[in-house]
């Protein structure tokens, strides 16, 4: 896709691959994924732990340790390939135009700096308009109010806040410069259900208010259904199904792995003694199967699945990497 032909595309990832190399082995973490994200839209990336979701986000941000990571492919942001930019140029983008909300607020926040200082630090780093200290301080108060924290608490330290409030501080830091793209890496994992709902509601409101695009990384399909316009299902470093939320949640044709994820969701009227789970484990990323990565766990596995990688089949923009789609009349992408 030519970036100049669709001005609505904010981010486009093409054939992104990430390998971690050591003297002993090579870990194939992300294996040629491609997707695009329109301005103001939200994309949910869902999958089990180890699927490559966080590695994908870190690769987009340019935050992987390049001493061991080998990254290839293209990542276009507003038509410019981030993979070709220098570290100084990426530093200008990070926190300013592209921000990331990390999983664990306690490891993301500095315990010896007040929350106000940590928000101000981002604003000072990207103070291209030359705002005065008073104006920056007013912006700190404004951002805290935006995430539901009284400005009077800005001189307090992270350890004086609850887990939910710490996550709000992390979000405040991420949105301080009003980024065009917000990447949220499992932002509610460590929170209880009530606080989860509050944080998700707040993030949706912020996205709408700021007009930002968002990538929501999670293993919770409920969160994706609640917050996202499009959905990408990842498995063993590959996107094995992608479409609109309506296609993924309401469509009749799915990848066997996606079907397994839906079956694993507890149902309130289900009286089964044991909850459903997909048998087996995700393959070792140092020794991926020759054929389909999901084949060893797939109930519909057949010989061709073991011998070669399935192509991507597509129908009305809904894409699935599975041989079964050929029998359902889907065409090659």
C-alpha angles and dihedrals in degrees: 000000000000110000091214092059096063114041090179092070110098100174130021124180117196124192094329113190128180124187128176112210129197134160091265105041150349120241113207099206103162119023115196105309124176131187141138134219126206124219113275093011130117123225121196118209109196134179146110124299108283096030092119099254098131093040088055091053093047091049091053090050093046091237101128119114102255092200089078105010121087110196125186136167130059132291113190118195112184088340097309122111108236090196089069096050125102122243092254090056092049090050088057090054099042113088090004108061100359120037134177131210108208127216102246116045093193092060092041097053125071108239094207097053125071117244090247091055091051093052091045090051091064092046092050092048091055099033095134093150092058096239117187124248089256092054091048090050090051089051090052089054091046094051093048090051088049091060095042101259120128112244088229088074096058093102092057124098128243093254089061090064131076120245092263093048091048089055089051089054090052089051090048090055090048095051098037093102093040096244123207091222127038120190113197113193106200091312095179102042096108095041131093119248096262094050090043090060092048094049093047092048090049093049092051090050091049092049091051093045095047095037090230126157115234139205110202113198113196146132091222115096090192091063090049092051090050100047113020137084095193132027133210119189113207128200128172093345096312134101101236097176134018136169144112117312088252092054095046097043099032105028124108097222121064142156111267089243092055089049088053091051091052092048090053092061108104114241120214093221095045114110097187113139092221128039118236118259133177108254119241132014136281110274122265106266089217091060110028118182119266092237131028110350091222095049096099090058100032119112089204096049117142136173097277090054090059095046104049146009112268116239123238113268120202139197124171091340093309107124127196129175100214136108090225090074091069089065090051094057098258119148131224116271 
